[in-house]
Coordinates of N, CA and C in Angstrom, one line a residue:
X161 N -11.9 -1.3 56.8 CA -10.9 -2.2 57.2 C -11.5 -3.4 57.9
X162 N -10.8 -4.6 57.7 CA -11.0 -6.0 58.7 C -11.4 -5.3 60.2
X163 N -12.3 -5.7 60.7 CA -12.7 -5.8 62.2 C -12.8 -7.0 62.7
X164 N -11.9 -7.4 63.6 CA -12.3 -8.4 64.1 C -12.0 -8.6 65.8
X165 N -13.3 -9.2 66.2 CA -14.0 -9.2 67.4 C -12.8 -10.4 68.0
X166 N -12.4 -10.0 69.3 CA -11.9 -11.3 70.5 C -12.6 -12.3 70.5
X167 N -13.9 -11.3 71.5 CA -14.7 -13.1 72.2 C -15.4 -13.6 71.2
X168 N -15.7 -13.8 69.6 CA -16.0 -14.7 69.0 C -14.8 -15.9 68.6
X169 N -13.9 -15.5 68.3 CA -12.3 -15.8 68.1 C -12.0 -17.0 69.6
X170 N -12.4 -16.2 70.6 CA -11.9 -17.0 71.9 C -13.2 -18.4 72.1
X171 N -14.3 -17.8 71.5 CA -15.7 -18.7 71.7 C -15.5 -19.8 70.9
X172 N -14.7 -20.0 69.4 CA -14.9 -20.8 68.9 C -13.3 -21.4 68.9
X173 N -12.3 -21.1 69.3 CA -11.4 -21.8 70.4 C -11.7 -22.3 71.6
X174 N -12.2 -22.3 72.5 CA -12.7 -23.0 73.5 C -13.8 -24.1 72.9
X175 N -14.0 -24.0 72.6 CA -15.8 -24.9 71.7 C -14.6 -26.1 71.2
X176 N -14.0 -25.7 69.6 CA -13.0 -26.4 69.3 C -11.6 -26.8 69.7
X177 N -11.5 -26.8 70.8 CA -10.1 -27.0 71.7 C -10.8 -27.9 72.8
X178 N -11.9 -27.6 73.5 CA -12.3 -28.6 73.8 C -12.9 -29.5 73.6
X179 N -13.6 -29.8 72.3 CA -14.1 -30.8 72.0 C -12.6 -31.5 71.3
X180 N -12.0 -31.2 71.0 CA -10.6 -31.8 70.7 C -9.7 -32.6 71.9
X181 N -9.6 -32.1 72.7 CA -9.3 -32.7 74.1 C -10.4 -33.7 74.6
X182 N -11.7 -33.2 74.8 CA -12.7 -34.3 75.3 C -12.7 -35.6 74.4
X183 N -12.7 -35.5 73.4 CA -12.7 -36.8 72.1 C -10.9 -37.5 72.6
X184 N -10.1 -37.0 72.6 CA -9.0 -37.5 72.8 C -9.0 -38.6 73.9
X185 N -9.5 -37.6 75.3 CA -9.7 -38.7 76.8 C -10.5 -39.3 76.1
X186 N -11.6 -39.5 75.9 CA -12.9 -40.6 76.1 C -12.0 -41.3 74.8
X187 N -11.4 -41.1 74.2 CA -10.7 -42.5 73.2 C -9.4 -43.3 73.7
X188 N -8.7 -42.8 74.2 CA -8.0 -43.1 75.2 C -8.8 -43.8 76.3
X189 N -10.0 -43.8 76.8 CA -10.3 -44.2 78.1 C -11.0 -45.4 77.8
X190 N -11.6 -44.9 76.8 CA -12.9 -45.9 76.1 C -12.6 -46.7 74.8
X191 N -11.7 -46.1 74.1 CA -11.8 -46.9 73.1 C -12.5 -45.8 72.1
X192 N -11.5 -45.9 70.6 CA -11.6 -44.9 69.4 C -12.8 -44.5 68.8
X193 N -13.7 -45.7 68.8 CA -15.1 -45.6 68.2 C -15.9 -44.9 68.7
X194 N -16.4 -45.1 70.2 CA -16.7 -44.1 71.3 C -15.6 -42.3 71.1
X195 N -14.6 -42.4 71.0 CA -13.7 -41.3 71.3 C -14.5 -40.5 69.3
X196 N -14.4 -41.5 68.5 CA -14.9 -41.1 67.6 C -16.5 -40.1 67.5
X197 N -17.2 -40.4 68.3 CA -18.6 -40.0 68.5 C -18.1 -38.4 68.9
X198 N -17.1 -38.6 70.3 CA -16.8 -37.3 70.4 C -16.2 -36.2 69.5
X199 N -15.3 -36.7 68.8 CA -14.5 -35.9 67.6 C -15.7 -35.3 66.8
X200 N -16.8 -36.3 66.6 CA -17.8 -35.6 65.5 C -18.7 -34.5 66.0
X201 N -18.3 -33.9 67.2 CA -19.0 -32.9 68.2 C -19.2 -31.9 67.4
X202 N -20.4 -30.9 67.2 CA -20.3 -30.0 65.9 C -19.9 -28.6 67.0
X203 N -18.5 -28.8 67.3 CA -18.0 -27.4 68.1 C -18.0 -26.3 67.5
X204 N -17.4 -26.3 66.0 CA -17.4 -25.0 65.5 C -18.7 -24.8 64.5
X205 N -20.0 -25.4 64.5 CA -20.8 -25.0 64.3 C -21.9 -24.2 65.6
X206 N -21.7 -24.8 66.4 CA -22.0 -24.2 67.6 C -21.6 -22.4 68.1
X207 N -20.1 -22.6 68.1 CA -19.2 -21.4 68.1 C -19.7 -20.8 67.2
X208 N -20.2 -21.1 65.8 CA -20.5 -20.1 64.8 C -21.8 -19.3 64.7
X209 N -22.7 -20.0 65.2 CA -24.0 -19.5 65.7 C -23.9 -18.7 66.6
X210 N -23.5 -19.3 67.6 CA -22.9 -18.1 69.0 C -22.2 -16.7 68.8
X211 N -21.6 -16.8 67.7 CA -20.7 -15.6 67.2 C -21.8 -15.0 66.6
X212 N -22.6 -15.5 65.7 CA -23.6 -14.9 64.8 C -24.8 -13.8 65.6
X213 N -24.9 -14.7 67.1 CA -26.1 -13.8 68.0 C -25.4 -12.7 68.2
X214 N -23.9 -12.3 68.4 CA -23.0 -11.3 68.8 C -23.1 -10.0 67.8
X215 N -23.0 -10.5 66.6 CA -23.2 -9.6 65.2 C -24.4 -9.1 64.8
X216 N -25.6 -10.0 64.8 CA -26.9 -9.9 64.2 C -28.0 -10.2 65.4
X217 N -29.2 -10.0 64.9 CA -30.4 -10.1 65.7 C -31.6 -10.2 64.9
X218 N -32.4 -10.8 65.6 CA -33.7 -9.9 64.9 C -34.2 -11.6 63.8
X219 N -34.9 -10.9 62.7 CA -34.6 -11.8 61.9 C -33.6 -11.7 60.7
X220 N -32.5 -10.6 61.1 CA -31.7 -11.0 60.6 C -30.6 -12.3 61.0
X221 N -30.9 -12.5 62.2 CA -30.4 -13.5 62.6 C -30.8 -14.9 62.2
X222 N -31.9 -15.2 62.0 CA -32.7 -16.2 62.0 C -32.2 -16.3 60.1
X223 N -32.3 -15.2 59.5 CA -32.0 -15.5 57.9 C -30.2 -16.0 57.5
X224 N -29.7 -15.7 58.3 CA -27.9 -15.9 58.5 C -27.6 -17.5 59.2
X225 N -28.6 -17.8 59.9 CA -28.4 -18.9 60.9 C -28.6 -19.7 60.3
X226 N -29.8 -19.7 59.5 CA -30.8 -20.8 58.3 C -29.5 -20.9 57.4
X227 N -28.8 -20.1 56.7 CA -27.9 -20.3 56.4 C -26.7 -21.1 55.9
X228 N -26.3 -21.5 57.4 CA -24.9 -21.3 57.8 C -25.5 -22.9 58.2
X229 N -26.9 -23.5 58.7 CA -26.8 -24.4 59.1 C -27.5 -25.6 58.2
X230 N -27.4 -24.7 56.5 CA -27.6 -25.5 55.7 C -26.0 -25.5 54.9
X231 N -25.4 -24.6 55.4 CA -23.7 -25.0 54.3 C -22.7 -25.9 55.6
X232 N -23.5 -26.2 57.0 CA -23.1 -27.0 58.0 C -23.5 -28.5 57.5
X233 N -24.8 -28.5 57.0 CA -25.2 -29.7 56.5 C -24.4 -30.1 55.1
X234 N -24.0 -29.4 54.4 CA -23.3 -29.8 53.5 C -22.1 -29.9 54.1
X235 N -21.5 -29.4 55.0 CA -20.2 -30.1 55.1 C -20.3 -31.4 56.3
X236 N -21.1 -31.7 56.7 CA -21.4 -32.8 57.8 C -21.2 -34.0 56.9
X237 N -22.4 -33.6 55.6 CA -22.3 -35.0 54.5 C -20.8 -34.8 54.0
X238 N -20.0 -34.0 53.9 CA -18.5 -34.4 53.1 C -17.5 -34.7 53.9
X239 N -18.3 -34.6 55.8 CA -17.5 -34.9 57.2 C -17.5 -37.1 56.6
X240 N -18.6 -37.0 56.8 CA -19.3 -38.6 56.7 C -18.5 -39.6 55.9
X241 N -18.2 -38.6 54.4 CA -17.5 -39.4 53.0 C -16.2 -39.4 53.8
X242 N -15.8 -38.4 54.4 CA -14.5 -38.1 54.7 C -13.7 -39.4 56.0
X243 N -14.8 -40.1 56.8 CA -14.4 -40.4 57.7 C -14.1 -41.6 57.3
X244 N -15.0 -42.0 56.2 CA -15.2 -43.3 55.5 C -14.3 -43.7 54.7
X245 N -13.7 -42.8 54.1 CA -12.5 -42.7 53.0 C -11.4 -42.9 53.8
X246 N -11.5 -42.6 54.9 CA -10.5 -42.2 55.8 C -10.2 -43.9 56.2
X247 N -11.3 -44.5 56.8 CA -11.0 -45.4 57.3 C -10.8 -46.6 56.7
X248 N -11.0 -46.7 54.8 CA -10.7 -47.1 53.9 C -9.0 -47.0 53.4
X249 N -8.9 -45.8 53.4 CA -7.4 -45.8 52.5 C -6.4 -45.6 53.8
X250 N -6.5 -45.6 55.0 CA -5.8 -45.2 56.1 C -5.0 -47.0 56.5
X251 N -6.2 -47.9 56.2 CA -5.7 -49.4 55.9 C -4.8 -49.8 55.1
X252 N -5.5 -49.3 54.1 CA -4.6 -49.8 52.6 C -3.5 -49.1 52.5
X253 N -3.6 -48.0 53.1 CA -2.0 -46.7 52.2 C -1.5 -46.1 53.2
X254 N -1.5 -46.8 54.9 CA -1.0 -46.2 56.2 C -1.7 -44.8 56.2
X255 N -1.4 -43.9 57.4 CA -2.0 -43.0 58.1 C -1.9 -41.9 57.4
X256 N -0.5 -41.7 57.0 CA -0.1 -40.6 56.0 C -1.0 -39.8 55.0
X257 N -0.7 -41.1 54.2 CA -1.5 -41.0 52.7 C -3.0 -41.1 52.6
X258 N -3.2 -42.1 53.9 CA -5.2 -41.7 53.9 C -5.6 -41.1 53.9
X259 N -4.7 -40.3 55.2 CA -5.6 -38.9 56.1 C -4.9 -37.7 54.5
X260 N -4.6 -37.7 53.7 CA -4.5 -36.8 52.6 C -5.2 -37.4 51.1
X261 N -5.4 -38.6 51.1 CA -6.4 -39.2 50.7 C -7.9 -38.5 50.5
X262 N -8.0 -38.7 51.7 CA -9.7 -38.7 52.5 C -9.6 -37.3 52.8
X263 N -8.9 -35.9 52.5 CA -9.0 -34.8 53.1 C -9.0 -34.4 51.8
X264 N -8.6 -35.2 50.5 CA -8.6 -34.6 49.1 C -10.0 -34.8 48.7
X265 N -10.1 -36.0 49.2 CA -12.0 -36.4 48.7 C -13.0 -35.2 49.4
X266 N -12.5 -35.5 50.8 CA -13.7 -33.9 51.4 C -13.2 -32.9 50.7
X267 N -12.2 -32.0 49.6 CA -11.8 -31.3 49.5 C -12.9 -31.0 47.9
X268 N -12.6 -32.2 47.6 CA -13.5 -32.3 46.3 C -15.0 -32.3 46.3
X269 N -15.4 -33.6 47.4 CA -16.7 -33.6 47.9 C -18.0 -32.4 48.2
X270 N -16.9 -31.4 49.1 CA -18.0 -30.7 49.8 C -18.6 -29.7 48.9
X271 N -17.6 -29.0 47.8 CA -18.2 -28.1 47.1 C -19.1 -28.5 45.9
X272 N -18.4 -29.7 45.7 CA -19.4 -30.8 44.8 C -21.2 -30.6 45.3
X273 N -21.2 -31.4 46.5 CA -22.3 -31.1 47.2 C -23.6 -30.3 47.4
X274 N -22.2 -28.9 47.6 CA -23.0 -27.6 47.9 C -23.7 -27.2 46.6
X275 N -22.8 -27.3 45.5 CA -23.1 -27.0 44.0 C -24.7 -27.9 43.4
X276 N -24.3 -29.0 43.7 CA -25.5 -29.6 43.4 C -26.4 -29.6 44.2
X277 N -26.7 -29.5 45.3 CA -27.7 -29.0 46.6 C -28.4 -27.8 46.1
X278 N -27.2 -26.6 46.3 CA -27.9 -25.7 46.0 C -28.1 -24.7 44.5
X279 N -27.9 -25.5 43.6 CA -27.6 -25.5 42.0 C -27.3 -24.1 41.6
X280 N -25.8 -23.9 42.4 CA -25.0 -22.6 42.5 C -24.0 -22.5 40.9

């Protein structure tokens, strides 16, 4: 049956809830570009690693980590297209239609990526 653990669940809620709030103030305080830096905070890669020392050890850990922080790098690059598309059609076609736009492109992008990265 499904097992699933709390404090990984609460780890990567707190990680991503507050980097979600932190990016909010500092864009509000400072200005979006700056507040932008914060949004790109890699919280739930963080949270995922942290969850991973909870489950695994050893070098099984180190083989799961390597992982996770190469299918992180594939979605960092389809973060990048994403923000860019974003900030392209969010002009041209209002907020709405970009941010579904630019979440269709990351949608298409990242598996694209991974496929040809890792010639799955």
């Amino acid at each position: 049956m499904l097992n699933i653990e709390l404090f990984p669940i609460l780890l990567r809620f707190l990680f991503g809830g507050s980097a979600v709030v932190i990016s909010t103030i500092v864009a509000k305080k400072f200005g979006g570009r700056l507040g932008g830096v914060f949004a790109a905070f890699p919280a739930v890669y963080l949270a995922a690693i942290l969850g991973l020392s909870i489950d695994y050890n050893g070098s099984e850990l180190l083989l799961i980590s390597e992982q996770l922080s190469k299918g992180a790098l594939v979605g960092m690059l389809a973060d990048i297209c994403c923000a860019l598309a974003a900030s392209y059609f969010i002009l041209r076609s209002g907020w709405k239609k970009g941010l579904v736009y630019s979440l269709l492109l990351w949608a298409v992008l990242a598996p694209a990526i991974y496929f040809v990265w890792f010639r799955f």
